[in-house]
Structures are given as C-alpha cells and as structure tokens.
Amino acid sequence: MGYKHVLLALNLDENAEYLVSKAAEIARVHHALFSVIHIDPDLGHLEQGVREFDAVNIDESEHYESVAAMKRLLKGTNYPLYKHLFYTGYIEDQMAKAIKQYEVDLLILGHHQSSIFRQLMLSLSEPLVRQMPCDIQLLKLE
C-alpha cells in the first residue's frame, strides 16, 4: 500500500535542503502528492492557524522573509509541490488540523539523535506524535 499525500514539516535551518530532497524522493516512490508545512515567525501577528501560500495572489506589499526563503528552497526540488503551508500557533493543534484538512497520510519530520532520557522526558515532538491521525516517518539528522 502506497501513500497518497506526503507532508514534510520543517524549519528553515541547515537541514532543510536535505529534508526537502529526502521527502520529495519518498513522495516520488509512492507517486504521492508532496506538500511542505513550516512555522513562519514573521506571521506571528496573524490569527493562529494553517494557511496555504498562494504564489499567484501574494500581496507584494508585505514581505515575509521565511516564506520567500522557503520558496527559494522548494524551487530546487525536482518533484512537483502540491501545497506550501505555513502555520502560526501551537504546533500540535495546527499540524493535526492540516493533516485532516489536506488528507495527508504520511508526515515526515527531521529528528536529531538524542539520549533515551531526553527522548522520553523532554521531547517537544512527543505530544505531536501522540495526536497524529496519520503515519509518521522520522529522518535522522546529524
């Protein structure tokens, strides 16, 4: 059974290019839709929620640096992007809503190696993992 819609959750950090490449390849193998969601700190003044980036109707009078950086990063992938989403608010709530709204069946996250104690007791992703209505794949980061 293959996946139909792969969603990559990512930050704009040194691992972003690697994660986009790996997630796009996973989507390609499954002949799935490929979408990306990221937190946009420039949009903190907006009401909490998930928003779809609309490249055609963007208001050029407002410049959001992280959205522009994500657009540049996504141009480098050689697999078609279905949705570019960004969110403000609590990650657990917004991610679960986006996954249901866009019918995602595989969420991909980057994961830094850490001790078992940190993974069990201090993990910020633990509540996110507990609430997910779809499969989750972790990609190991250095």
PDB file of C-alpha atoms in Angstrom, residues 43-136:
ATOM      1  CA  LEU A  43       3.382  35.933  10.719  1.00  0.00           C
ATOM      2  CA  GLY A  44       3.009  35.808  14.485  1.00  0.00           C
ATOM      3  CA  HIS A  45       0.690  38.799  14.368  1.00  0.00           C
ATOM      4  CA  LEU A  46      -1.919  36.810  12.439  1.00  0.00           C
ATOM      5  CA  GLU A  47      -4.624  34.693  13.987  1.00  0.00           C
ATOM      6  CA  GLN A  48      -3.436  31.192  14.810  1.00  0.00           C
ATOM      7  CA  GLY A  49      -3.925  28.566  12.152  1.00  0.00           C
ATOM      8  CA  VAL A  50      -2.659  26.925   8.983  1.00  0.00           C
ATOM      9  CA  ARG A  51      -2.509  28.978   5.804  1.00  0.00           C
ATOM     10  CA  GLU A  52      -1.760  27.970   2.266  1.00  0.00           C
ATOM     11  CA  PHE A  53       0.842  30.017   0.441  1.00  0.00           C
ATOM     12  CA  ASP A  54      -0.689  31.357  -2.753  1.00  0.00           C
ATOM     13  CA  ALA A  55       2.146  32.398  -5.071  1.00  0.00           C
ATOM     14  CA  VAL A  56      -0.276  33.864  -7.623  1.00  0.00           C
ATOM     15  CA  ASN A  57      -2.196  36.134  -5.262  1.00  0.00           C
ATOM     16  CA  ILE A  58       0.513  37.113  -2.776  1.00  0.00           C
ATOM     17  CA  ASP A  59       0.369  40.689  -1.591  1.00  0.00           C
ATOM     18  CA  GLU A  60       3.720  42.073  -2.724  1.00  0.00           C
ATOM     19  CA  SER A  61       3.419  44.985  -0.300  1.00  0.00           C
ATOM     20  CA  GLU A  62       4.086  42.542   2.538  1.00  0.00           C
ATOM     21  CA  HIS A  63       7.381  40.693   2.502  1.00  0.00           C
ATOM     22  CA  TYR A  64       7.700  37.627   4.678  1.00  0.00           C
ATOM     23  CA  GLU A  65      11.309  36.560   4.770  1.00  0.00           C
ATOM     24  CA  SER A  66      10.697  32.968   5.793  1.00  0.00           C
ATOM     25  CA  VAL A  67       8.066  32.434   3.076  1.00  0.00           C
ATOM     26  CA  ALA A  68      10.464  33.856   0.475  1.00  0.00           C
ATOM     27  CA  ALA A  69      13.283  31.634   1.769  1.00  0.00           C
ATOM     28  CA  MET A  70      11.020  28.596   1.626  1.00  0.00           C
ATOM     29  CA  LYS A  71      10.005  29.416  -1.948  1.00  0.00           C
ATOM     30  CA  ARG A  72      13.696  29.543  -2.939  1.00  0.00           C
ATOM     31  CA  LEU A  73      14.366  26.231  -1.197  1.00  0.00           C
ATOM     32  CA  LEU A  74      11.401  24.493  -2.820  1.00  0.00           C
ATOM     33  CA  LYS A  75      12.394  25.649  -6.309  1.00  0.00           C
ATOM     34  CA  GLY A  76      15.397  23.342  -6.008  1.00  0.00           C
ATOM     35  CA  THR A  77      13.351  20.166  -5.701  1.00  0.00           C
ATOM     36  CA  ASN A  78      12.714  18.125  -8.801  1.00  0.00           C
ATOM     37  CA  TYR A  79       9.290  16.867  -7.745  1.00  0.00           C
ATOM     38  CA  PRO A  80       6.087  18.904  -8.047  1.00  0.00           C
ATOM     39  CA  LEU A  81       4.925  20.639  -4.898  1.00  0.00           C
ATOM     40  CA  TYR A  82       1.215  20.271  -4.205  1.00  0.00           C
ATOM     41  CA  LYS A  83       0.812  22.629  -1.220  1.00  0.00           C
ATOM     42  CA  HIS A  84       3.086  25.058   0.581  1.00  0.00           C
ATOM     43  CA  LEU A  85       1.577  25.605   4.022  1.00  0.00           C
ATOM     44  CA  PHE A  86       2.702  27.687   6.956  1.00  0.00           C
ATOM     45  CA  TYR A  87       1.281  27.951  10.426  1.00  0.00           C
ATOM     46  CA  THR A  88       1.136  30.113  13.493  1.00  0.00           C
ATOM     47  CA  GLY A  89       0.069  28.899  16.916  1.00  0.00           C
ATOM     48  CA  TYR A  90       0.547  25.632  18.769  1.00  0.00           C
ATOM     49  CA  ILE A  91       2.255  23.091  16.555  1.00  0.00           C
ATOM     50  CA  GLU A  92       0.319  20.061  17.805  1.00  0.00           C
ATOM     51  CA  ASP A  93      -3.100  21.563  17.107  1.00  0.00           C
ATOM     52  CA  GLN A  94      -2.246  23.149  13.772  1.00  0.00           C
ATOM     53  CA  MET A  95      -0.435  20.132  12.339  1.00  0.00           C
ATOM     54  CA  ALA A  96      -3.277  17.751  13.180  1.00  0.00           C
ATOM     55  CA  LYS A  97      -5.788  20.151  11.585  1.00  0.00           C
ATOM     56  CA  ALA A  98      -3.699  20.490   8.412  1.00  0.00           C
ATOM     57  CA  ILE A  99      -3.257  16.724   8.132  1.00  0.00           C
ATOM     58  CA  LYS A 100      -7.006  16.175   8.313  1.00  0.00           C
ATOM     59  CA  GLN A 101      -7.865  19.110   6.044  1.00  0.00           C
ATOM     60  CA  TYR A 102      -5.449  18.086   3.268  1.00  0.00           C
ATOM     61  CA  GLU A 103      -5.910  14.314   3.712  1.00  0.00           C
ATOM     62  CA  VAL A 104      -2.256  13.625   4.475  1.00  0.00           C
ATOM     63  CA  ASP A 105      -1.385  10.013   5.157  1.00  0.00           C
ATOM     64  CA  LEU A 106       2.366  10.376   5.849  1.00  0.00           C
ATOM     65  CA  LEU A 107       4.004  13.107   7.932  1.00  0.00           C
ATOM     66  CA  ILE A 108       7.794  13.386   7.662  1.00  0.00           C
ATOM     67  CA  LEU A 109       9.850  15.031  10.411  1.00  0.00           C
ATOM     68  CA  GLY A 110      13.575  15.516  10.919  1.00  0.00           C
ATOM     69  CA  HIS A 111      14.939  14.014  14.123  1.00  0.00           C
ATOM     70  CA  HIS A 112      18.188  14.824  15.925  1.00  0.00           C
ATOM     71  CA  GLN A 113      19.902  11.970  17.715  1.00  0.00           C
ATOM     72  CA  SER A 114      19.472  12.261  21.475  1.00  0.00           C
ATOM     73  CA  SER A 115      19.633  10.155  24.609  1.00  0.00           C
ATOM     74  CA  ILE A 116      16.752   7.878  25.585  1.00  0.00           C
ATOM     75  CA  PHE A 117      16.105  10.085  28.650  1.00  0.00           C
ATOM     76  CA  ARG A 118      15.718  13.179  26.530  1.00  0.00           C
ATOM     77  CA  GLN A 119      13.522  11.366  24.039  1.00  0.00           C
ATOM     78  CA  LEU A 120      11.196  10.104  26.777  1.00  0.00           C
ATOM     79  CA  MET A 121      11.088  13.079  29.121  1.00  0.00           C
ATOM     80  CA  LEU A 122      11.893  16.238  27.222  1.00  0.00           C
ATOM     81  CA  SER A 123      10.724  15.623  23.697  1.00  0.00           C
ATOM     82  CA  LEU A 124       8.831  18.514  22.165  1.00  0.00           C
ATOM     83  CA  SER A 125       7.575  16.201  19.441  1.00  0.00           C
ATOM     84  CA  GLU A 126       6.023  13.655  21.826  1.00  0.00           C
ATOM     85  CA  PRO A 127       2.613  15.418  22.061  1.00  0.00           C
ATOM     86  CA  LEU A 128       2.678  15.886  18.298  1.00  0.00           C
ATOM     87  CA  VAL A 129       3.335  12.180  17.714  1.00  0.00           C
ATOM     88  CA  ARG A 130       0.598  11.183  20.161  1.00  0.00           C
ATOM     89  CA  GLN A 131      -2.052  13.251  18.315  1.00  0.00           C
ATOM     90  CA  MET A 132      -1.204  12.445  14.701  1.00  0.00           C
ATOM     91  CA  PRO A 133      -4.007  10.920  12.645  1.00  0.00           C
ATOM     92  CA  CYS A 134      -1.526   9.533  10.075  1.00  0.00           C
ATOM     93  CA  ASP A 135       1.740   7.621   9.795  1.00  0.00           C
ATOM     94  CA  ILE A 136       4.907   9.441  10.825  1.00  0.00           C
TER      95      ILE A 136
END
